[in-house]
């Protein structure tokens, strides 16, 4: 079945450092790919998305490119802030099941220190 | 636009008791999801509705969990009887297009079973 694998955390960075969180997926068909962010005590917020190969999703300085050849959707940000500290989830929908089910990775915790 | 509303935010019950969670999706969203998020893990789909019909309930423990979506709008998720391992955050989400461009999540209900 479809699945998403993320790099394990926690990821600890200093403010203004470069961020990469790796995400790879397994799916047949042409899934949509997402990054969600979860701040402490809150629900998931959609951060960015890409619906077809080579699309780049971007929001709030974060970006990720849908790479079908490497089945990857890595999240990047050029300069992180303390306020970016949260748990980040990679997800897909519309793969082999095609029901619109969202399948999530296990999450990666990001801690940004001043 | 109002977001996904969930209640209650927190609930503590004893094992073998019953509990119910309520969700009101974004207006006009035909797809509604219930996810279970255990601490330190990614959300796991329990059930997905399209209007008031069930699309996917393959991971719903049907001996103790039930869900309904009357009139294709609000939804209720019930657990009866609860077990210790049901302690988790229960997230409701909705989508306008079967998740193709993402789903929007409520703040969740944190359930503690003691």
Short mmCIF file of C-alpha atoms in Angstrom, two decimals:
data_model
loop_
_atom_site.label_atom_id
_atom_site.label_comp_id
_atom_site.label_asym_id
_atom_site.label_seq_id
_atom_site.Cartn_x
_atom_site.Cartn_y
_atom_site.Cartn_z
CA UNK A 1 0.00 0.00 0.00
CA UNK A 2 0.90 3.67 -0.14
CA UNK A 3 3.27 5.00 2.51
CA UNK A 4 5.33 8.03 3.52
CA UNK A 5 8.72 7.97 5.26
CA UNK A 6 10.27 10.99 6.94
CA UNK A 7 13.66 11.53 8.50
CA UNK A 8 13.69 10.94 12.20
CA UNK A 9 13.94 13.82 14.61
CA UNK A 10 14.32 15.82 16.56
CA UNK A 11 16.12 18.23 14.31
CA UNK A 12 17.81 20.97 16.33
CA UNK A 13 19.03 24.10 14.57
CA UNK A 14 20.20 27.57 15.49
CA UNK A 15 18.18 30.55 14.32
CA UNK A 16 18.92 31.53 10.68
CA UNK A 17 20.25 28.06 9.83
CA UNK A 18 19.22 26.20 6.66
CA UNK A 19 16.56 23.52 7.10
CA UNK A 20 16.01 20.29 5.20
CA UNK A 21 13.54 17.62 6.28
CA UNK A 22 13.60 14.58 4.02
CA UNK A 23 10.43 12.86 2.85
CA UNK A 24 10.07 9.93 0.47
CA UNK A 25 6.92 8.17 -0.60
CA UNK A 26 5.67 4.93 -2.09
CA UNK A 27 2.54 5.11 -4.22
CA UNK A 28 1.19 4.06 -7.56
CA UNK A 29 -0.60 6.51 -9.78
CA UNK A 30 -0.14 10.25 -9.39
CA UNK A 31 -0.57 11.28 -5.78
CA UNK A 32 -0.72 14.82 -4.43
CA UNK A 33 1.93 15.62 -1.82
CA UNK A 34 1.66 17.83 1.24
CA UNK A 35 3.54 19.23 4.18
CA UNK A 36 1.54 19.90 7.35
CA UNK A 37 2.79 21.66 10.48
CA UNK A 38 1.57 21.10 14.02
CA UNK A 39 2.34 23.66 16.71
CA UNK A 40 2.12 22.55 20.36
CA UNK A 41 -1.45 21.93 21.45
CA UNK A 42 -2.92 22.66 18.04
CA UNK A 43 -4.28 20.77 15.06
CA UNK A 44 -2.52 20.28 11.76
CA UNK A 45 -2.15 23.22 9.40
CA UNK A 46 -1.56 22.77 5.70
CA UNK A 47 1.83 24.36 4.98
CA UNK A 48 2.26 23.68 1.27
CA UNK A 49 1.27 21.25 -1.46
CA UNK A 50 2.16 19.99 -4.93
CA UNK A 51 -0.26 18.10 -7.14
CA UNK A 52 1.94 16.92 -10.00
CA UNK A 53 5.54 16.04 -10.80
CA UNK A 54 8.04 18.95 -10.82
CA UNK A 55 5.59 21.27 -9.07
CA UNK A 56 7.11 23.38 -6.32
CA UNK A 57 4.95 24.21 -3.34
CA UNK A 58 5.88 27.22 -1.21
CA UNK A 59 4.57 29.14 1.77
CA UNK A 60 6.05 31.29 4.58
CA UNK A 61 9.59 30.78 3.25
CA UNK A 62 9.24 26.99 3.12
CA UNK A 63 9.36 25.12 -0.16
CA UNK A 64 9.31 21.57 -1.49
CA UNK A 65 9.55 20.13 -5.00
CA UNK A 66 7.64 17.04 -6.16
CA UNK A 67 10.31 14.71 -7.58
CA UNK A 68 8.72 11.69 -9.20
CA UNK A 69 12.03 10.19 -10.32
CA UNK A 70 13.28 9.98 -6.73
CA UNK A 71 9.79 9.72 -5.12
CA UNK A 72 10.71 12.57 -2.80
CA UNK A 73 9.22 15.80 -1.46
CA UNK A 74 11.88 17.30 0.82
CA UNK A 75 10.99 20.39 2.86
CA UNK A 76 13.48 23.29 2.87
CA UNK A 77 13.78 26.75 4.35
CA UNK A 78 16.71 29.06 3.93
CA UNK A 79 16.66 30.70 7.36
CA UNK A 80 14.65 29.24 10.24
CA UNK A 81 13.22 31.21 13.14
CA UNK A 82 12.42 30.19 16.70
CA UNK A 83 8.74 30.45 15.76
CA UNK A 84 9.23 27.60 13.24
CA UNK A 85 9.66 25.15 16.11
CA UNK A 86 6.94 22.55 15.57
CA UNK A 87 6.28 19.05 14.28
CA UNK A 88 6.25 18.70 10.49
CA UNK A 89 4.33 15.95 8.69
CA UNK A 90 4.70 14.85 5.10
CA UNK A 91 1.57 13.35 3.55
CA UNK A 92 0.09 12.09 0.30
CA UNK A 93 -3.34 11.52 -1.16
CA UNK A 94 -4.74 10.15 -4.39
CA UNK A 95 -2.30 7.29 -4.78
CA UNK A 96 -3.34 3.73 -5.45
CA UNK A 97 -6.50 3.89 -3.33
CA UNK A 98 -7.66 7.09 -5.03
CA UNK A 99 -10.28 7.67 -2.35
CA UNK A 100 -8.76 10.91 -1.13
CA UNK A 101 -7.37 9.25 1.98
CA UNK A 102 -4.50 11.28 3.44
CA UNK A 103 -1.56 9.11 4.47
CA UNK A 104 0.94 10.68 6.86
CA UNK A 105 4.55 10.10 7.76
CA UNK A 106 5.53 9.77 11.40
CA UNK A 107 6.43 13.45 11.79
CA UNK A 108 9.70 15.28 12.38
CA UNK A 109 10.15 17.58 15.36
CA UNK A 110 12.05 20.78 14.66
CA UNK A 111 13.58 22.75 17.52
CA UNK A 112 15.09 26.13 16.70
CA UNK A 113 17.30 27.75 19.33
CA UNK A 114 17.96 31.50 19.55
CA UNK B 1 -14.32 31.37 6.31
CA UNK B 2 -14.89 29.41 9.52
CA UNK B 3 -12.62 26.45 10.09
CA UNK B 4 -13.36 22.92 11.23
CA UNK B 5 -14.93 22.97 14.68
CA UNK B 6 -14.48 20.16 17.18
CA UNK B 7 -15.67 19.60 20.72
CA UNK B 8 -14.78 18.95 23.41
CA UNK B 9 -11.09 19.98 23.41
CA UNK B 10 -10.21 17.67 26.28
CA UNK B 11 -11.84 14.63 27.83
CA UNK B 12 -10.79 12.33 30.65
CA UNK B 13 -12.73 9.12 31.20
CA UNK B 14 -12.25 5.81 32.95
CA UNK B 15 -11.73 2.64 30.97
CA UNK B 16 -14.92 0.91 29.92
CA UNK B 17 -16.81 4.21 29.86
CA UNK B 18 -18.17 5.70 26.65
CA UNK B 19 -17.31 9.00 25.00
CA UNK B 20 -18.45 10.97 21.97
CA UNK B 21 -16.73 13.62 19.89
CA UNK B 22 -18.41 16.12 17.61
CA UNK B 23 -17.19 17.74 14.40
CA UNK B 24 -18.58 20.50 12.20
CA UNK B 25 -16.67 20.71 8.89
CA UNK B 26 -16.07 23.73 6.71
CA UNK B 27 -19.28 24.70 4.95
CA UNK B 28 -19.67 22.98 1.61
CA UNK B 29 -16.96 20.37 2.18
CA UNK B 30 -18.31 16.99 1.13
CA UNK B 31 -15.40 14.93 2.45
CA UNK B 32 -14.98 14.47 6.19
CA UNK B 33 -12.24 12.49 7.95
CA UNK B 34 -11.65 11.28 11.48
CA UNK B 35 -8.03 10.60 12.39
CA UNK B 36 -6.45 9.17 15.53
CA UNK B 37 -3.07 10.60 16.54
CA UNK B 38 -1.19 8.76 19.24
CA UNK B 39 1.58 10.72 20.94
CA UNK B 40 4.74 10.77 18.83
CA UNK B 41 3.08 9.29 15.73
CA UNK B 42 1.50 10.55 12.55
CA UNK B 43 -2.29 10.69 12.26
CA UNK B 44 -4.01 7.44 11.28
CA UNK B 45 -7.28 7.46 9.37
CA UNK B 46 -10.20 5.95 11.24
CA UNK B 47 -13.02 6.76 8.85
CA UNK B 48 -13.71 8.87 5.77
CA UNK B 49 -17.12 10.10 4.65
CA UNK B 50 -18.16 11.46 1.29
CA UNK B 51 -21.35 13.38 2.02
CA UNK B 52 -23.12 10.96 4.39
CA UNK B 53 -21.68 7.77 2.89
CA UNK B 54 -18.64 5.89 4.20
CA UNK B 55 -15.69 5.76 1.77
CA UNK B 56 -13.10 4.07 3.99
CA UNK B 57 -13.44 2.60 7.47
CA UNK B 58 -10.91 -0.19 7.09
CA UNK B 59 -8.92 0.88 10.18
CA UNK B 60 -11.88 1.65 12.44
CA UNK B 61 -12.11 -0.82 15.37
CA UNK B 62 -15.75 -1.52 14.75
CA UNK B 63 -16.26 -3.52 17.93
CA UNK B 64 -15.90 -0.32 19.94
CA UNK B 65 -15.80 2.67 17.60
CA UNK B 66 -18.70 4.05 15.58
CA UNK B 67 -19.21 7.18 13.54
CA UNK B 68 -22.04 8.81 11.71
CA UNK B 69 -22.54 11.82 9.51
CA UNK B 70 -26.21 12.59 9.34
CA UNK B 71 -27.38 14.90 6.55
CA UNK B 72 -23.85 15.05 5.18
CA UNK B 73 -22.71 17.85 7.50
CA UNK B 74 -21.85 17.34 11.19
CA UNK B 75 -20.30 14.12 12.37
CA UNK B 76 -20.02 12.25 15.65
CA UNK B 77 -17.39 9.67 16.61
CA UNK B 78 -18.16 7.40 19.56
CA UNK B 79 -16.06 4.99 21.58
CA UNK B 80 -17.83 2.38 23.71
CA UNK B 81 -16.28 0.93 25.81
CA UNK B 82 -13.00 2.83 25.95
CA UNK B 83 -9.66 1.14 26.53
CA UNK B 84 -6.41 2.59 27.86
CA UNK B 85 -4.86 2.39 24.39
CA UNK B 86 -7.54 4.74 23.03
CA UNK B 87 -5.76 7.64 24.73
CA UNK B 88 -4.90 9.89 21.79
CA UNK B 89 -5.86 13.07 19.99
CA UNK B 90 -8.85 12.66 17.69
CA UNK B 91 -8.69 14.95 14.71
CA UNK B 92 -11.50 15.85 12.36
CA UNK B 93 -10.72 17.22 8.90
CA UNK B 94 -12.69 18.20 5.82
CA UNK B 95 -11.97 18.67 2.15
CA UNK B 96 -13.81 20.04 -0.86
CA UNK B 97 -12.25 17.70 -3.40
CA UNK B 98 -11.61 14.32 -1.80
CA UNK B 99 -8.27 15.53 -0.48
CA UNK B 100 -6.69 16.25 -3.85
CA UNK B 101 -5.60 19.74 -2.81
CA UNK B 102 -5.47 18.97 0.88
CA UNK B 103 -7.68 18.80 3.92
CA UNK B 104 -8.29 21.29 6.72
CA UNK B 105 -8.06 20.09 10.30
CA UNK B 106 -9.78 21.06 13.51
CA UNK B 107 -7.86 21.54 16.76
CA UNK B 108 -8.62 18.02 17.89
CA UNK B 109 -9.94 16.39 21.04
CA UNK B 110 -7.36 15.06 23.48
CA UNK B 111 -8.75 11.91 25.10
CA UNK B 112 -7.18 10.43 28.21
CA UNK B 113 -8.44 7.04 29.37
CA UNK B 114 -7.47 6.20 32.96
#
